[in-house]
Amino acid sequence: MAKYEIIGGNPLNGQVVISGAKNAVVGILPATLLVQGKCRIENVPNISDVRILLDILRSMNAQFEWVDHSTLEIDTTGVKSCEPDSSLVTKLRASYYLMGALLGRFGKAHVALPGGCNFASRPIDQHIKGFLALGADVDETDEYIELSAGADGLQGARISLDVVSVGATINIMLAATLMPGQTIIENAAKEPHIVDLANFLNTMGARITGAGTDTVKIRGVKALKGGTYTVIPDQIEAGTYMAAAVATGGDVLVQNVIPKHLECITTRLREMGAKITEFDDSIRVQREGSLRRITVKTMPYPGFPTDMQAQICVCMSLANGISRLTESVYETRFFGYCSELESMGANIQINGKTASITGTDKLFGTTVRANDLRAGAALVIAGLAAEGTTYVENIHYVERGYERLIEKLTALGAQIRRIED
Ligand code: UD1
């Protein structure tokens, strides 16, 4: 199995260009199933989650071509099946978006239950609640979900989510776009990638309003036509490089970002003592002195993202005093990386939803294991900041979501390489 070898201790310096948002594109690619004709999608990250989704769509008879390293042309007009290959679907968490997209296109779907990062129990009851409200019959087993039009047919409905769920919001939007009538999602998630999906669908002819607020309205349309769309930059990839700059004591210009999407991260890093300068589409992160302890609680957007929990924990591990980090989205997420960070010298005590992190002057290189995507990213940051050599194993998780990680970090002065065992 491949791993990363990182010789730590070099502050990151220079510029890095952020790729398109993973969590947006994994919604937009299934959304192309609703479009008749060719979609040209720009700023697509070439990461393994995207490649798996494309494999799934190809196996269903979609045609696609990479026009350049980040531009994809895709035409799903020839797709006839509403049953994607389960051996591919189970490799990917976001494959659950095929449920909403196929229900929207064909009025039925048979989709295996998703795989991906299992850092917590990740129920999909809110997705199912949405499909039922839209008039679907739902047959759920331990292995798959089968959706079909119920006796009264499929049509728009008012759905109030019991928990703020990104996945359920997106799946209901996908299912409802081509349905007759109006769908209203209350208590919707507000993440930037929800707005991006709505913008993509509207560009192709959908009528969606309110994305980015807690009430999303979808007026069903008869058909969507092809067009061109540019995916937003990845909030979490940007946040990861920002945290890496802070942890290593560097000076990094993070380019191709939307600073507004990063405010929740910027605020916390400033509180720690980092100097952050915002420009129109880039952000400069500098750290000179020591870091101060902070308190962070993860929350749905616009709060501090759970997907940045592990990376900020590395910064806290290097701050003066005791920082507190509370997880309110996925309680068990600490278990993916805290023991690995402790083996590098971090001092972390977990008590239920809250971790208390007593800062230390130095982390030390050793062999650690990535247990999920963001945990892996945090261990890479820890390795970059640590004294000595760190080996990060299980890197297929990291490669799910970070495009050209080695290349980008090397350009910033990191000593990191991928080695095959
Ligand atoms: C998405 C992101 C993931 C991020 C998470 C939270 C994608 C592809 N993935 O995951 O990177 O960590 O948002 O920001 O965008 N819940 C239920 N029932 C449901 C659905 C969710 O109880 O039907 C709960 C979850 O257990 C969790 C919370 O709601 O506690 C939020 O989950 P959700 O926003 O749905 O996360 P994902 O869409 O899976």
XYZ file of C-alpha atoms and ligand atoms in Angstrom:
460
model
C 0.000 0.000 0.000
C 1.284 3.462 -0.850
C 2.153 5.936 1.893
C 3.485 9.465 2.262
C 6.941 10.128 3.632
C 7.200 13.608 5.103
C 10.372 15.173 6.435
C 8.962 17.840 8.695
C 10.082 21.159 10.046
C 9.977 23.375 6.940
C 7.592 26.341 7.102
C 5.363 26.377 4.015
C 6.040 29.426 1.856
C 4.693 30.548 -1.514
C 1.467 30.204 -3.432
C -1.024 27.408 -3.899
C -3.993 27.261 -6.268
C -7.101 25.633 -4.833
C -9.053 23.149 -6.974
C -12.792 22.894 -7.524
C -14.938 21.824 -4.584
C -15.204 18.063 -4.103
C -18.505 18.281 -2.263
C -20.012 20.443 -5.008
C -18.863 18.335 -7.921
C -20.040 15.063 -6.356
C -23.544 16.599 -6.438
C -23.180 18.207 -9.858
C -22.050 15.037 -11.664
C -25.173 13.059 -10.642
C -27.192 16.211 -11.488
C -26.077 15.871 -15.124
C -28.443 12.872 -15.250
C -31.289 15.411 -15.242
C -29.912 17.278 -18.274
C -30.658 16.533 -21.930
C -27.538 17.358 -23.918
C -23.932 18.134 -23.156
C -22.738 19.840 -19.957
C -19.345 21.497 -19.943
C -18.143 21.662 -16.347
C -15.071 23.706 -15.489
C -12.858 23.642 -12.375
C -13.473 19.933 -11.749
C -10.909 18.419 -9.364
C -9.311 15.229 -10.702
C -9.596 13.280 -7.441
C -10.526 9.662 -6.878
C -14.108 10.440 -5.727
C -14.690 12.180 -9.069
C -13.063 9.357 -11.041
C -15.271 6.763 -9.305
C -18.419 8.790 -10.010
C -17.387 9.075 -13.655
C -16.815 5.294 -13.762
C -20.337 4.814 -12.397
C -21.831 7.183 -14.972
C -19.821 5.578 -17.795
C -21.032 2.123 -16.756
C -24.560 3.527 -17.185
C -23.754 4.640 -20.742
C -22.924 8.318 -20.090
C -20.345 9.830 -22.469
C -17.649 12.100 -21.080
C -14.311 13.577 -22.002
C -11.699 15.597 -20.092
C -11.167 18.611 -22.342
C -8.249 19.775 -20.222
C -6.978 18.959 -16.726
C -10.034 20.495 -15.012
C -12.733 20.749 -17.697
C -15.127 17.930 -18.299
C -17.731 17.522 -21.020
C -20.421 15.052 -20.100
C -23.563 13.899 -21.834
C -25.882 11.508 -20.000
C -28.611 11.497 -22.668
C -27.869 7.835 -23.517
C -28.319 6.579 -19.949
C -31.133 4.024 -19.858
C -30.481 2.229 -16.566
C -31.678 3.359 -13.177
C -29.574 0.689 -11.437
C -25.916 1.760 -11.178
C -23.230 -0.909 -10.661
C -23.283 -1.680 -6.950
C -19.587 -2.647 -6.829
C -18.746 0.960 -7.829
C -21.514 2.679 -5.842
C -20.320 1.139 -2.568
C -16.878 2.748 -3.004
C -18.223 6.251 -2.541
C -20.260 8.105 0.087
C -21.668 10.653 -2.325
C -23.070 7.955 -4.591
C -26.281 8.412 -2.596
C -26.952 11.422 -4.825
C -27.699 8.928 -7.603
C -30.900 8.106 -5.702
C -32.359 11.597 -6.044
C -31.010 12.130 -9.561
C -32.331 8.806 -10.926
C -35.676 9.215 -9.171
C -35.888 12.672 -10.764
C -35.013 11.401 -14.225
C -36.708 8.004 -14.437
C -39.230 8.047 -11.598
C -37.415 5.059 -10.111
C -33.989 4.014 -8.868
C -32.226 0.985 -7.421
C -29.020 2.106 -5.712
C -26.674 0.202 -3.390
C -26.009 1.824 -0.020
C -22.966 4.085 -0.133
C -19.405 3.581 1.134
C -16.800 6.337 1.631
C -15.627 7.776 4.949
C -17.209 5.945 7.874
C -16.019 8.199 10.709
C -19.482 7.978 12.253
C -22.831 6.358 11.783
C -24.244 8.251 8.815
C -27.996 7.646 8.557
C -30.005 8.640 5.472
C -33.439 8.753 7.097
C -33.884 12.426 6.122
C -33.209 11.634 2.455
C -35.867 8.919 2.650
C -38.280 11.238 4.421
C -37.884 13.592 1.465
C -38.426 10.906 -1.173
C -41.551 9.668 0.634
C -42.951 13.202 0.840
C -42.421 13.563 -2.918
C -44.665 10.532 -3.431
C -42.078 7.763 -3.806
C -42.424 4.230 -2.501
C -39.209 3.297 -0.707
C -37.966 -0.265 -0.283
C -34.892 -0.239 1.958
C -32.710 -3.256 2.778
C -29.255 -3.510 4.377
C -27.748 -3.472 0.888
C -29.765 -1.177 -1.321
C -32.584 1.337 -1.652
C -35.247 0.956 -4.270
C -37.390 3.942 -5.160
C -40.456 4.014 -7.384
C -43.428 6.279 -7.977
C -46.188 5.631 -5.428
C -49.858 5.169 -6.291
C -50.519 8.936 -6.547
C -47.402 9.630 -8.624
C -44.460 11.900 -7.865
C -44.967 15.564 -7.194
C -43.576 18.545 -5.316
C -44.147 18.742 -1.565
C -43.225 20.712 1.547
C -40.511 18.923 3.526
C -39.179 20.056 6.885
C -35.906 18.336 7.725
C -35.514 17.172 11.337
C -31.746 17.685 11.179
C -29.809 20.068 8.980
C -28.424 17.660 6.405
C -26.307 18.572 3.386
C -26.943 15.216 1.752
C -30.713 15.244 2.262
C -31.006 18.852 1.011
C -29.089 18.002 -2.166
C -30.888 14.706 -2.768
C -34.310 16.333 -2.467
C -33.246 19.154 -4.809
C -32.121 16.551 -7.361
C -35.318 14.524 -7.056
C -37.628 17.564 -7.257
C -36.072 19.564 -10.113
C -38.087 17.824 -12.866
C -41.151 16.982 -10.762
C -44.504 18.709 -11.290
C -45.407 21.284 -8.646
C -43.377 23.143 -6.087
C -41.097 21.603 -3.462
C -40.138 23.545 -0.372
C -37.297 22.280 1.824
C -37.394 23.800 5.307
C -34.466 23.620 7.735
C -32.252 23.090 4.685
C -28.461 23.037 4.906
C -26.746 26.240 3.696
C -23.289 25.027 2.680
C -21.654 26.735 -0.327
C -21.886 23.522 -2.335
C -25.689 23.566 -1.986
C -25.734 27.010 -3.564
C -23.350 25.728 -6.236
C -25.594 22.801 -7.117
C -28.605 25.149 -7.332
C -26.603 27.485 -9.583
C -25.603 24.567 -11.817
C -29.196 23.334 -12.116
C -30.535 26.870 -12.708
C -27.910 27.429 -15.420
C -29.313 24.345 -17.158
C -32.917 25.620 -16.816
C -34.116 24.678 -13.315
C -36.115 27.081 -11.111
C -34.565 26.909 -7.667
C -34.548 29.817 -5.235
C -33.397 30.245 -1.660
C -30.317 28.000 -1.797
C -27.944 29.260 0.903
C -30.859 30.056 3.234
C -32.736 27.573 5.349
C -35.689 27.461 2.930
C -35.060 26.191 -0.586
C -37.871 26.348 -3.160
C -37.866 24.226 -6.292
C -40.492 24.805 -8.960
C -40.483 21.731 -11.166
C -39.611 22.220 -14.846
C -40.201 19.832 -17.755
C -36.607 19.526 -18.943
C -33.061 20.845 -18.484
C -30.787 21.707 -21.412
C -26.992 21.461 -21.611
C -24.688 24.400 -20.869
C -21.422 25.492 -19.288
C -20.794 25.795 -15.561
C -17.762 26.528 -13.352
C -17.551 24.762 -9.985
C -16.721 26.864 -6.897
C -13.322 26.494 -5.203
C -13.012 23.923 -2.425
C -13.582 25.518 0.987
C -12.040 22.604 2.859
C -8.990 22.195 0.622
C -8.333 25.926 1.098
C -8.826 25.612 4.857
C -6.412 22.696 4.938
C -3.615 24.741 3.297
C -4.407 27.651 5.634
C -4.072 25.362 8.652
C -0.856 23.902 7.217
C 0.603 27.408 6.840
C -0.278 28.173 10.462
C 0.955 24.861 11.885
C 4.315 25.108 10.096
C 4.828 28.818 10.827
C 4.739 29.713 7.145
C 3.490 32.386 4.764
C 1.157 31.110 2.051
C -0.998 32.862 -0.532
C -3.987 30.580 -1.062
C -5.355 31.367 -4.520
C -8.653 30.678 -6.328
C -10.804 30.898 -3.216
C -14.003 32.686 -2.175
C -12.872 34.436 1.049
C -16.483 34.674 2.285
C -16.692 30.859 2.381
C -13.548 30.795 4.525
C -14.639 33.355 7.148
C -15.484 30.685 9.714
C -11.917 29.345 9.396
C -10.206 32.726 9.033
C -11.761 33.992 12.269
C -10.428 31.069 14.287
C -6.934 31.198 12.816
C -6.791 34.949 13.541
C -7.806 34.247 17.134
C -4.827 31.892 17.304
C -2.529 34.730 16.273
C -2.152 34.170 12.537
C -2.100 37.215 10.258
C -4.637 36.808 7.493
C -5.129 39.172 4.593
C -8.094 38.773 2.294
C -8.014 39.702 -1.395
C -10.765 39.294 -4.032
C -10.070 35.652 -4.782
C -7.090 34.779 -2.623
C -6.110 34.860 0.995
C -2.660 35.231 2.568
C -1.938 33.350 5.775
C 1.167 34.227 7.810
C 2.316 33.077 11.175
C 5.327 34.561 12.903
C 4.981 34.196 16.671
C 3.585 31.491 18.878
C -0.043 30.363 18.689
C -2.726 31.136 21.266
C -5.211 28.607 22.567
C -8.761 28.850 21.208
C -12.206 27.351 21.610
C -13.964 25.948 18.542
C -17.302 24.219 18.063
C -18.129 22.633 14.725
C -21.505 23.594 13.276
C -23.318 23.472 9.933
C -22.415 26.390 7.606
C -21.824 29.251 8.290
C -20.304 27.701 11.414
C -16.879 26.114 11.667
C -16.960 23.018 9.406
C -16.695 19.545 10.885
C -14.501 18.755 7.862
C -11.872 21.165 9.334
C -12.009 19.701 12.850
C -8.948 17.493 12.521
C -6.815 20.120 10.755
C -7.520 22.818 13.388
C -6.777 20.236 16.080
C -3.204 20.022 14.762
C -2.850 23.810 15.110
C -4.283 23.608 18.632
C -1.759 20.891 19.469
C 0.966 23.457 18.801
C -0.628 26.412 20.641
C 0.076 27.752 24.130
C -2.376 26.513 26.761
C -5.426 24.302 26.614
C -7.702 24.610 23.589
C -11.178 23.137 23.470
C -12.699 21.565 20.390
C -16.352 20.492 20.406
C -17.838 18.371 17.641
C -21.551 18.865 17.106
C -22.093 17.176 13.740
C -20.320 13.781 13.959
C -19.579 12.896 17.568
C -17.211 10.032 16.902
C -14.995 11.947 14.542
C -12.168 12.427 17.093
C -11.471 8.705 17.059
C -10.281 8.877 13.453
C -7.071 10.711 14.254
C -6.540 11.806 17.879
C -4.656 8.675 18.944
C -2.436 9.037 15.858
C -1.708 12.675 16.745
C -0.943 11.619 20.300
C 1.634 9.156 18.986
C 3.323 12.230 17.458
C 3.420 13.975 20.848
C 0.064 15.770 20.973
C -1.774 15.841 24.268
C -5.512 15.338 23.732
C -8.206 14.371 26.204
C -11.603 13.477 24.826
C -14.645 13.808 26.982
C -17.797 13.062 24.999
C -18.226 15.680 22.289
C -15.314 17.835 23.482
C -11.577 17.385 23.158
C -9.201 19.352 25.403
C -5.887 19.853 23.685
C -2.900 20.922 25.737
C -0.456 22.580 23.379
C 3.127 21.399 23.040
C 6.234 23.001 21.509
C 6.887 20.177 19.090
C 5.352 17.170 17.416
C 7.626 14.290 16.413
C 7.609 12.170 13.276
C 6.449 8.555 13.433
C 4.255 6.171 11.422
C 0.550 7.054 11.507
C -2.566 5.847 9.736
C -5.246 7.904 8.015
C -8.676 6.575 8.968
C -10.665 8.990 6.847
C -10.118 11.808 4.366
C -9.826 14.805 6.701
C -8.068 12.802 9.412
C -5.475 11.955 6.773
C -5.112 15.614 5.791
C -4.539 16.508 9.454
C -1.832 13.883 9.799
C -0.096 15.306 6.721
C -0.161 18.766 8.348
C 1.159 17.294 11.590
C 3.961 15.575 9.658
C 4.876 18.851 7.909
C 5.104 20.624 11.279
C 6.819 17.787 13.157
C 10.474 17.218 13.857
C 11.803 14.179 11.986
C 10.166 11.868 9.477
C 6.486 10.944 9.417
C 4.964 8.135 7.383
C 1.229 8.494 6.709
C -0.383 5.190 5.748
C -3.809 4.513 4.226
C -3.440 7.478 1.890
C -6.191 6.341 -0.477
C -8.477 8.268 1.874
C -6.500 11.479 1.353
C -6.462 10.989 -2.405
C -10.261 10.889 -2.414
C -10.358 14.628 -1.864
C -7.029 16.418 -2.437
C -5.919 17.015 -6.005
C -2.145 16.916 -6.696
C -1.379 17.161 -2.969
C 2.303 16.227 -3.280
C 2.851 18.657 -6.159
C 1.148 21.544 -4.357
C 2.947 20.963 -1.049
C 6.317 20.479 -2.727
C 5.893 23.822 -4.500
C 5.397 25.359 -1.033
C 8.740 23.937 0.126
C 7.504 20.777 1.846
C 9.564 17.605 1.741
C 6.909 15.032 0.975
C 6.838 12.063 -1.379
C 4.539 9.184 -2.143
C 6.197 5.819 -1.761
C 4.879 2.412 -2.785
C 5.478 -0.412 -0.310
C -21.682 16.187 3.982
C -20.280 16.251 3.425
C -19.286 15.854 4.496
C -19.472 16.702 5.746
C -20.935 16.712 6.188
C -21.202 17.713 7.300
C -20.622 15.786 1.100
C -20.473 14.825 -0.027
N -20.210 15.374 2.288
O -21.930 14.844 4.375
O -17.974 16.048 3.961
O -18.684 16.176 6.783
O -21.783 17.076 5.082
O -20.861 19.001 6.888
O -21.056 16.905 0.918
N -28.121 13.000 9.465
C -29.206 12.277 9.891
N -30.038 11.758 8.947
C -29.852 11.924 7.609
C -28.744 12.667 7.179
C -27.891 13.193 8.131
O -29.415 12.095 11.085
O -30.656 11.434 6.815
C -27.200 13.595 10.452
C -25.780 13.041 10.338
O -25.628 11.854 11.094
C -24.973 14.203 10.867
C -25.757 15.427 10.411
O -27.068 14.972 10.136
O -24.957 14.178 12.262
C -25.204 16.104 9.175
O -25.036 15.155 8.128
P -25.080 15.588 6.588
O -25.057 17.071 6.483
O -26.178 14.852 5.919
O -23.705 15.007 6.057
P -23.406 14.361 4.650
O -24.301 14.967 3.614
O -23.351 12.880 4.742
